[in-house]
Short mmCIF file of C-alpha atoms in Angstrom, two decimals:
data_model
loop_
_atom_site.label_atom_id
_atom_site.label_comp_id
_atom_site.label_asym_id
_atom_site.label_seq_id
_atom_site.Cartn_x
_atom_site.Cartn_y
_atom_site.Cartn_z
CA UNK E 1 -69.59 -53.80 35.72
CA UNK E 2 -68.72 -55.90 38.81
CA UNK E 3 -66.00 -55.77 41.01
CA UNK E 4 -63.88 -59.13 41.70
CA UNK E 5 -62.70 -59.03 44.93
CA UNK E 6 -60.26 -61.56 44.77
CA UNK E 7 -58.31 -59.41 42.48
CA UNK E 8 -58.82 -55.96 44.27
CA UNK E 9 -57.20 -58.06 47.68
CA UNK E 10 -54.41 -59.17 45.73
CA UNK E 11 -53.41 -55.94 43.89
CA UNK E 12 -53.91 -54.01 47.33
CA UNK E 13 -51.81 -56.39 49.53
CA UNK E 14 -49.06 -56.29 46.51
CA UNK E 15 -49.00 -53.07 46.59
CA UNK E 16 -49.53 -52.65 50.74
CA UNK E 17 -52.67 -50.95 50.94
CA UNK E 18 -54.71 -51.14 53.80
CA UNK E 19 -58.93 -50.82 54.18
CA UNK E 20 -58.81 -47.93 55.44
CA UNK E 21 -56.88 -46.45 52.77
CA UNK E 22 -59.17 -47.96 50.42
CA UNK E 23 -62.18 -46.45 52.45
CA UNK E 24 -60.36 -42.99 52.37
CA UNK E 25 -60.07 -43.65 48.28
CA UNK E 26 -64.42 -44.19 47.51
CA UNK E 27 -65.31 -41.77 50.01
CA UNK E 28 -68.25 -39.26 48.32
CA UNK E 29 -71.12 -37.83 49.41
CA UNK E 30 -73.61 -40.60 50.88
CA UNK E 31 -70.54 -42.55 51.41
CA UNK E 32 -67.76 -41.35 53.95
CA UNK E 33 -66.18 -42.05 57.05
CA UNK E 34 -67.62 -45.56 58.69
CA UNK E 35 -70.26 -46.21 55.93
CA UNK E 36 -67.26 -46.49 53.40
CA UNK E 37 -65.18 -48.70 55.29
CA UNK E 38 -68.17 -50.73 55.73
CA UNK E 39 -68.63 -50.87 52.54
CA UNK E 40 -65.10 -51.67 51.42
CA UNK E 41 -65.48 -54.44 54.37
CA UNK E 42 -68.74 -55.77 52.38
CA UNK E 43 -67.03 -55.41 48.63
CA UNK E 44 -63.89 -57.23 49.87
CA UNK E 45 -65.73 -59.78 51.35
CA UNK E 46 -67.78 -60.42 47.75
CA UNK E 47 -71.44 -58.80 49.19
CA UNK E 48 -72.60 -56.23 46.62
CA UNK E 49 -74.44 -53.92 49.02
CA UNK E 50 -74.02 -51.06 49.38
CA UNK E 51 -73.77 -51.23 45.06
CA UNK E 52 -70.44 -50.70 43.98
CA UNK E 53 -70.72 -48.12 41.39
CA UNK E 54 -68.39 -47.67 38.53
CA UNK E 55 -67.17 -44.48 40.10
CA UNK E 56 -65.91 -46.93 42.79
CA UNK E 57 -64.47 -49.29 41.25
CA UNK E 58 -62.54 -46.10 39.21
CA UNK E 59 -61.13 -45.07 42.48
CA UNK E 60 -60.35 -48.26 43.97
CA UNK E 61 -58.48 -48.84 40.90
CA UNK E 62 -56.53 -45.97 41.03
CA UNK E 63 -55.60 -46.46 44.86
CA UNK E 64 -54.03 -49.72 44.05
CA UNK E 65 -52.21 -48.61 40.69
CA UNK E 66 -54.49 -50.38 38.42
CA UNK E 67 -56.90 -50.25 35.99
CA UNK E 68 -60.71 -50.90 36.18
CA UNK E 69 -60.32 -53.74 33.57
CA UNK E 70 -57.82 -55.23 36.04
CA UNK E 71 -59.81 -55.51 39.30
CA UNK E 72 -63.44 -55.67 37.62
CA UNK E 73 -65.96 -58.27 34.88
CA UNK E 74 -68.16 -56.25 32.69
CA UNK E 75 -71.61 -58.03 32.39
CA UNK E 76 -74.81 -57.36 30.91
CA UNK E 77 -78.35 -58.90 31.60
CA UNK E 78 -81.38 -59.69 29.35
CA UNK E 79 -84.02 -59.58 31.67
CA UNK E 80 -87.75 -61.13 30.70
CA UNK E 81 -86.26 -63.47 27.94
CA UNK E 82 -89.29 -65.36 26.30
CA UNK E 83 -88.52 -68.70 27.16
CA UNK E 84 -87.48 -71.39 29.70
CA UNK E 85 -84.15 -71.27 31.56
CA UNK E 86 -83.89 -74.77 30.87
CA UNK E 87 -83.50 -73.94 27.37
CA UNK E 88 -81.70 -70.85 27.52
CA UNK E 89 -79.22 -72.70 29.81
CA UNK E 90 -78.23 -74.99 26.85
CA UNK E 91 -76.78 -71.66 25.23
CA UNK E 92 -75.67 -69.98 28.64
CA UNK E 93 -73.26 -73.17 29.02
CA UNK E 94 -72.22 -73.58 25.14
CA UNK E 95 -70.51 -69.96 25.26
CA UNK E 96 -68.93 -70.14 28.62
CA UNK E 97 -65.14 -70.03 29.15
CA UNK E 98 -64.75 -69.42 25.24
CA UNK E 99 -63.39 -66.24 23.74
CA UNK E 100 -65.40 -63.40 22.62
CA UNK E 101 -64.98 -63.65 19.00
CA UNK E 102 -65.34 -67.50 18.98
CA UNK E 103 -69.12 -67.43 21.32
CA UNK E 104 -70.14 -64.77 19.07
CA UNK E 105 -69.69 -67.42 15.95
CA UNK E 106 -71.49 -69.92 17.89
CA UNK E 107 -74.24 -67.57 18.78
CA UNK E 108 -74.59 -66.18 15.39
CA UNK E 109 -75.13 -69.49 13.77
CA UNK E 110 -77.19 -71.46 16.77
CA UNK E 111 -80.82 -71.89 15.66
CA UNK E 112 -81.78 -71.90 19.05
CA UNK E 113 -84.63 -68.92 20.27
CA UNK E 114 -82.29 -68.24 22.89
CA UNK E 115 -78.99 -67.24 21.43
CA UNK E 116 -80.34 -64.20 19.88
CA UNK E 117 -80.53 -62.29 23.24
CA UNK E 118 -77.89 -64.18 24.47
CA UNK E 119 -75.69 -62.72 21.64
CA UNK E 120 -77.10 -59.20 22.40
CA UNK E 121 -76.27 -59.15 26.04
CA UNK E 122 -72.74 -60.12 25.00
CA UNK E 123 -72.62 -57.53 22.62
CA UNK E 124 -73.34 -55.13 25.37
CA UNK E 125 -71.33 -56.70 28.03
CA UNK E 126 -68.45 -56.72 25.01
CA UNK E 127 -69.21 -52.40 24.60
CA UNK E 128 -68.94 -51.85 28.15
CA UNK E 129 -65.51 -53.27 28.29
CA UNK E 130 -64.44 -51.66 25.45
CA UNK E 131 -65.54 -48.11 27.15
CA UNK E 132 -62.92 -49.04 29.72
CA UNK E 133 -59.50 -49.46 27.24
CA UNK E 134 -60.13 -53.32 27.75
CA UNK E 135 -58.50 -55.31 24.71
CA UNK E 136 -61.04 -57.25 22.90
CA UNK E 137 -58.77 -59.56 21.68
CA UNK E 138 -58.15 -60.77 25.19
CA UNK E 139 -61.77 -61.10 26.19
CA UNK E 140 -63.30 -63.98 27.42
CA UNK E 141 -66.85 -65.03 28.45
CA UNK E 142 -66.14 -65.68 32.16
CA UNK E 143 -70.02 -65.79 33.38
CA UNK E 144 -73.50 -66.85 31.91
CA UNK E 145 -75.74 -68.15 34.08
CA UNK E 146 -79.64 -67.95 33.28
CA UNK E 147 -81.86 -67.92 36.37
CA UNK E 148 -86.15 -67.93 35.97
CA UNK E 149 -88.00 -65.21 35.56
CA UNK E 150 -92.12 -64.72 36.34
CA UNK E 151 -94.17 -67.31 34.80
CA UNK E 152 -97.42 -66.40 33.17
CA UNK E 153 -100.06 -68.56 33.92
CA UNK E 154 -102.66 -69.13 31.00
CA UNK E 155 -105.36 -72.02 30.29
CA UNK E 156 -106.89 -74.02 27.45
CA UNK E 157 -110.42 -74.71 27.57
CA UNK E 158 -110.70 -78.68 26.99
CA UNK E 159 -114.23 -80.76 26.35
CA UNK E 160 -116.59 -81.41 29.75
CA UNK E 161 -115.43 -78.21 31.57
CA UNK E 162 -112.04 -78.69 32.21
CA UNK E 163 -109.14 -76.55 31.24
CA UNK E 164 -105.55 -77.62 30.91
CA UNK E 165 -102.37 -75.27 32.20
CA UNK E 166 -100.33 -73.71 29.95
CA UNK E 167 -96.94 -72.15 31.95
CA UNK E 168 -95.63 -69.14 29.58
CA UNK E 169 -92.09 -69.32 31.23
CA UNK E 170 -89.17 -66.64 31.19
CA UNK E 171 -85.91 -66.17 32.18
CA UNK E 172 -82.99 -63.52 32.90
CA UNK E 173 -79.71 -64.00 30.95
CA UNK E 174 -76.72 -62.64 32.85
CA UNK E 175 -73.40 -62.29 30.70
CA UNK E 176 -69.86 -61.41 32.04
CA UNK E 177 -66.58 -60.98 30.41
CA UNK E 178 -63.44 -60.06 31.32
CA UNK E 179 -59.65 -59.84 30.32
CA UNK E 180 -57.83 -63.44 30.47
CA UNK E 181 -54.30 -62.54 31.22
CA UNK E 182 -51.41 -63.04 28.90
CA UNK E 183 -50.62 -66.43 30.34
CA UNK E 184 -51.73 -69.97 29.77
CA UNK E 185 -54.82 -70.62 28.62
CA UNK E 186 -57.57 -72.42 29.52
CA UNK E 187 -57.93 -75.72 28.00
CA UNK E 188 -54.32 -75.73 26.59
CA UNK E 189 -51.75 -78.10 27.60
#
């Protein structure tokens, strides 16, 4: 789960809550006094460190009368996928900005290598949400990105001595959904 700041600034300033206030809200042990309001400073202004924990985001939902599915995206990452981002990516960009229901169609039926753990990170990222009251009917896949992960480095003997590379590549899959509101959606007219 990630928080989107964006969100969290409008729902506070609609509802005239300052950073302090918000600092006062995720305050716990490890976290109070300046160190939260640092950290509200950092989450507000879209840095993830200190880590935002879903017991934070709980909170800061709650001191801005909303709900976590309202001020957060839910993602999941496959991390060490067998293959190259390159080809991963073809998948990554297929599902993205479609509804839940309609990538997991696309994913089931792709004979690509990559859409199996593509589909399984969704599936998780698609659990998560659920754990949170968010209506799966309304989800949408609003992140996949695929970024490299550790090559292996391996070689084939050839004739006179020499040896040719072979790269073994990998990649991370990062998957994100979250609630598209009520309204107009994308693509329609």
């Amino acid at each position: 789960m990630r928080l989107q700041p964006e969100k969290l600034k409008a729902l506070a300033t609609k509802a005239g809550i300052s950073r302090e206030q918000l600092a006062q809200a995720v305050e716990r042990p490890g976290l109070a006094g300046e160190r939260a309001s640092r950290a509200v400073d950092n989450w507000l202004a879209g840095r993830h460190l200190p880590v935002c924990k879903a017991s934070d985001i709980a909170r800061l939902a709650s001191a801005v009368g909303a709900s976590v599915k309202d001020i957060s995206r839910f993602e999941s990452k496959v991390r060490y996928h067998r293959g190259s981002p390159r080809k991963a990516r073809l998948i990554a960009d297929l599902v993205r900005g479609k509804s839940v229901d309609q990538a997991l169609n696309l994913l089931t039926f792709s004979p690509k290598r990559a859409a199996d753990n593509v589909r399984k990170a969704l599936a998780a990222a698609i659990a998560d949400a659920e754990q949170f009251e968010a209506d799966v009917t309304k989800l949408v896949v609003s992140l996949s990105t695929v970024d490299e992960g550790p090559t292996m480095k391996r070689f084939q003997p050839k004739d006179r001595g020499r040896a040719h590379p072979i790269m073994k590549r990998s990649s991370h899959i990062t998957i994100g959904v979250e609630e598209r509101s009520a309204g107009r959606k994308r693509g329609s007219r």
